[in-house]
Short mmCIF file of C-alpha atoms in Angstrom, two decimals:
data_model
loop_
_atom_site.label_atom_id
_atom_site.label_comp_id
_atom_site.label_asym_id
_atom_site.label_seq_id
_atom_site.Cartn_x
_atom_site.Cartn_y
_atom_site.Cartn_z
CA UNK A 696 212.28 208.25 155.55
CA UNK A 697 213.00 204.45 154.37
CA UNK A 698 215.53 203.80 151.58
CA UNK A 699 214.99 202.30 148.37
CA UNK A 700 213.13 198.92 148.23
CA UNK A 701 214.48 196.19 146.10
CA UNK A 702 212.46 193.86 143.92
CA UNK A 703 212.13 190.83 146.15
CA UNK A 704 214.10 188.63 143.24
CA UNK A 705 217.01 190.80 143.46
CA UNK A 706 217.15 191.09 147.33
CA UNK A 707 216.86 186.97 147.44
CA UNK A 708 219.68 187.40 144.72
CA UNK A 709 222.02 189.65 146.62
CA UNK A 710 221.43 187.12 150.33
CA UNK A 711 222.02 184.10 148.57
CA UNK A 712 225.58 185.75 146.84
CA UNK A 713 225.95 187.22 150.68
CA UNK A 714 225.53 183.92 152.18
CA UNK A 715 228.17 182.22 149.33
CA UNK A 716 230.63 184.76 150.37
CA UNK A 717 230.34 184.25 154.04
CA UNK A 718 230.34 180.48 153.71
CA UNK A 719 233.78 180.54 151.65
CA UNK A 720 235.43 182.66 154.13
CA UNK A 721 236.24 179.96 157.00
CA UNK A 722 237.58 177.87 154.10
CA UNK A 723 239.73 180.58 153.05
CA UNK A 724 241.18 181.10 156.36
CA UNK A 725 241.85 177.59 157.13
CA UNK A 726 243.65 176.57 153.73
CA UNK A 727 246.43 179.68 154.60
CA UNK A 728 246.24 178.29 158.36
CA UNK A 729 247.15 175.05 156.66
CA UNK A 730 250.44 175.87 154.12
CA UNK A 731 253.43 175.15 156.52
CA UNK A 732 251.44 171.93 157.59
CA UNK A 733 250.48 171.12 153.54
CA UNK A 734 253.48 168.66 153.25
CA UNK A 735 251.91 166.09 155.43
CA UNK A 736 248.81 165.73 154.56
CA UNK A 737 248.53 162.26 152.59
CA UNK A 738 251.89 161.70 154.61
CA UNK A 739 253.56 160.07 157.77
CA UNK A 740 254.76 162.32 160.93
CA UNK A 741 257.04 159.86 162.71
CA UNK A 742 258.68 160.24 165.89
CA UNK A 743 261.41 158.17 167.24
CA UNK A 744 262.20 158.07 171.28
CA UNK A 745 265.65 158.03 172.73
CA UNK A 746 264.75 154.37 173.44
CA UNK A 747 263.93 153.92 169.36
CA UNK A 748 260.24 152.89 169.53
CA UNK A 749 258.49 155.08 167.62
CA UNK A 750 255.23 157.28 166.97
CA UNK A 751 253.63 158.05 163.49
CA UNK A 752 250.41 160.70 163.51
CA UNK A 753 248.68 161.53 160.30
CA UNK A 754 247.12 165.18 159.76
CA UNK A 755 244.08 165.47 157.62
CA UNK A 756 243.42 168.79 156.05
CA UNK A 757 240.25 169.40 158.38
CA UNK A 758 241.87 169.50 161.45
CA UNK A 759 241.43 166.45 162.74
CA UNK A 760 244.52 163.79 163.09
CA UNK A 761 245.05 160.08 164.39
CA UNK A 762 248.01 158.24 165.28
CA UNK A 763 249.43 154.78 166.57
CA UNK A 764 251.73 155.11 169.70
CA UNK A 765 255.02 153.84 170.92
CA UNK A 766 252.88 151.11 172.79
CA UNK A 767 251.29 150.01 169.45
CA UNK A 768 247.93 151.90 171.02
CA UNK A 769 245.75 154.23 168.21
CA UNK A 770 244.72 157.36 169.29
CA UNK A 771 243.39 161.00 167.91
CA UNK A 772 242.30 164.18 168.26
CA UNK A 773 242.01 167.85 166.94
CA UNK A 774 245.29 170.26 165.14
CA UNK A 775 245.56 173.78 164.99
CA UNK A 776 248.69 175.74 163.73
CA UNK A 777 250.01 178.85 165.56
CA UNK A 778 253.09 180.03 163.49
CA UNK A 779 255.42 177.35 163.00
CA UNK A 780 254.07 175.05 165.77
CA UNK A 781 251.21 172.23 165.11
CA UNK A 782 248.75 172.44 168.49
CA UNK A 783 247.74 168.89 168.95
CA UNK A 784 245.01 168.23 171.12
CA UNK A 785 244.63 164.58 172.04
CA UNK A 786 240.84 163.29 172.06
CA UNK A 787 240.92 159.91 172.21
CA UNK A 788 241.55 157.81 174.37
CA UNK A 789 240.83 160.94 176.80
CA UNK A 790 244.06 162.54 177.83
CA UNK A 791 245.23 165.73 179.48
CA UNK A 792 242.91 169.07 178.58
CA UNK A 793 245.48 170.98 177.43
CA UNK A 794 247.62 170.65 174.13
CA UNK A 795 251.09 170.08 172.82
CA UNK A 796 252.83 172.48 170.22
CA UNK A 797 256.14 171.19 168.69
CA UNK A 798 257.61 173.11 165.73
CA UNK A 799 256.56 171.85 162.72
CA UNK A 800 258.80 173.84 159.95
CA UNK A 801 257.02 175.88 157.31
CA UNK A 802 259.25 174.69 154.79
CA UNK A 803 258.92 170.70 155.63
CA UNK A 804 259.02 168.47 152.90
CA UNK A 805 259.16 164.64 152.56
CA UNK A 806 262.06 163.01 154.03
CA UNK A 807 263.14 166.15 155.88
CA UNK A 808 263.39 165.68 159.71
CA UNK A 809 264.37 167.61 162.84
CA UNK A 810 264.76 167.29 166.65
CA UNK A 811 261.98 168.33 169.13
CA UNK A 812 260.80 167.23 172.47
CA UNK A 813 257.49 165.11 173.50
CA UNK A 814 254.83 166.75 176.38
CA UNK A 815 257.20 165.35 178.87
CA UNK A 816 260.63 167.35 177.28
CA UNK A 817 262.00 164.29 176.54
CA UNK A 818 264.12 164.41 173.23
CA UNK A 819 262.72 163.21 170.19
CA UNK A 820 263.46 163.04 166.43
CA UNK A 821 261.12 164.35 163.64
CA UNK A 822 260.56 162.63 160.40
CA UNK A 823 257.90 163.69 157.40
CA UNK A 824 257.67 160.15 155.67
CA UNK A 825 256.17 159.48 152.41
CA UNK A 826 252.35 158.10 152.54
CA UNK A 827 250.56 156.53 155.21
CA UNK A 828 253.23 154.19 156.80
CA UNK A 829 253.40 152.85 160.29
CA UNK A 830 257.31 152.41 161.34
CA UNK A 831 256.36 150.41 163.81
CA UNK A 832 257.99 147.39 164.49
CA UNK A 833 255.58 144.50 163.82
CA UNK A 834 255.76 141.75 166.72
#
């Protein structure tokens, strides 16, 4: 025996407030993916070598990211977060097809900083700089 039918208004109704709901979930999931990396967005991740040249990367709240290297060089790619490490997955200019996941602190503000290693495990300092800078040296 069928169920009740609905009036075809209120069925359109109820798909359309279905549909709303379903659309808002990936946002909602991705802003509380996003709080321990919050702090940078709008901000500077630089990264200073052993041999003091230096990296900066900036995260944008979709996931994406770009950067200037320690050869002056841009590049980008894609950033997840898995607990308190950002997954950065280099796109541009093609690289390796795996990614890299330093710790990135949950409680980072501006001007904190911490030690970490690059891909390679070489030693590397941390700093969350305020705004879009490049620390670069300018030749």
């Amino acid at each position: 025996m069928p169920g009740p039918t609905l009036h075809p208004r209120l069925r359109r109704s109820l798909i359309r407030a279905g549909l709303v709901l379903v659309s808002l979930v990936p946002g909602l999931a991705f802003s509380a993916q996003a709080e321990g990396v919050a702090a940078a967005f709008g901000n500077t991740v630089a990264t200073t070598y052993p041999d003091g040249r230096t990296q900066e990367i900036w995260l944008e709240p979709g996931g994406t990211w770009t950067g200037i290297g320690r050869t002056h060089k841009p590049f980008s790619g894609a950033w997840t977060q898995k607990g308190e490490k950002i997954c950065l997955r280099q796109q541009r200019p093609t690289s390796f097809p795996f990614s890299y996941c330093p710790a990135f602190p949950a409680s980072a503000h501006v001007g904190d900083g911490w030690a970490s290693k690059d891909f390679f495990g070489t030693p590397i300092q941390v700093k969350l700089l305020a705004g879009h800078v490049n620390a670069q040296p300018t030749n």
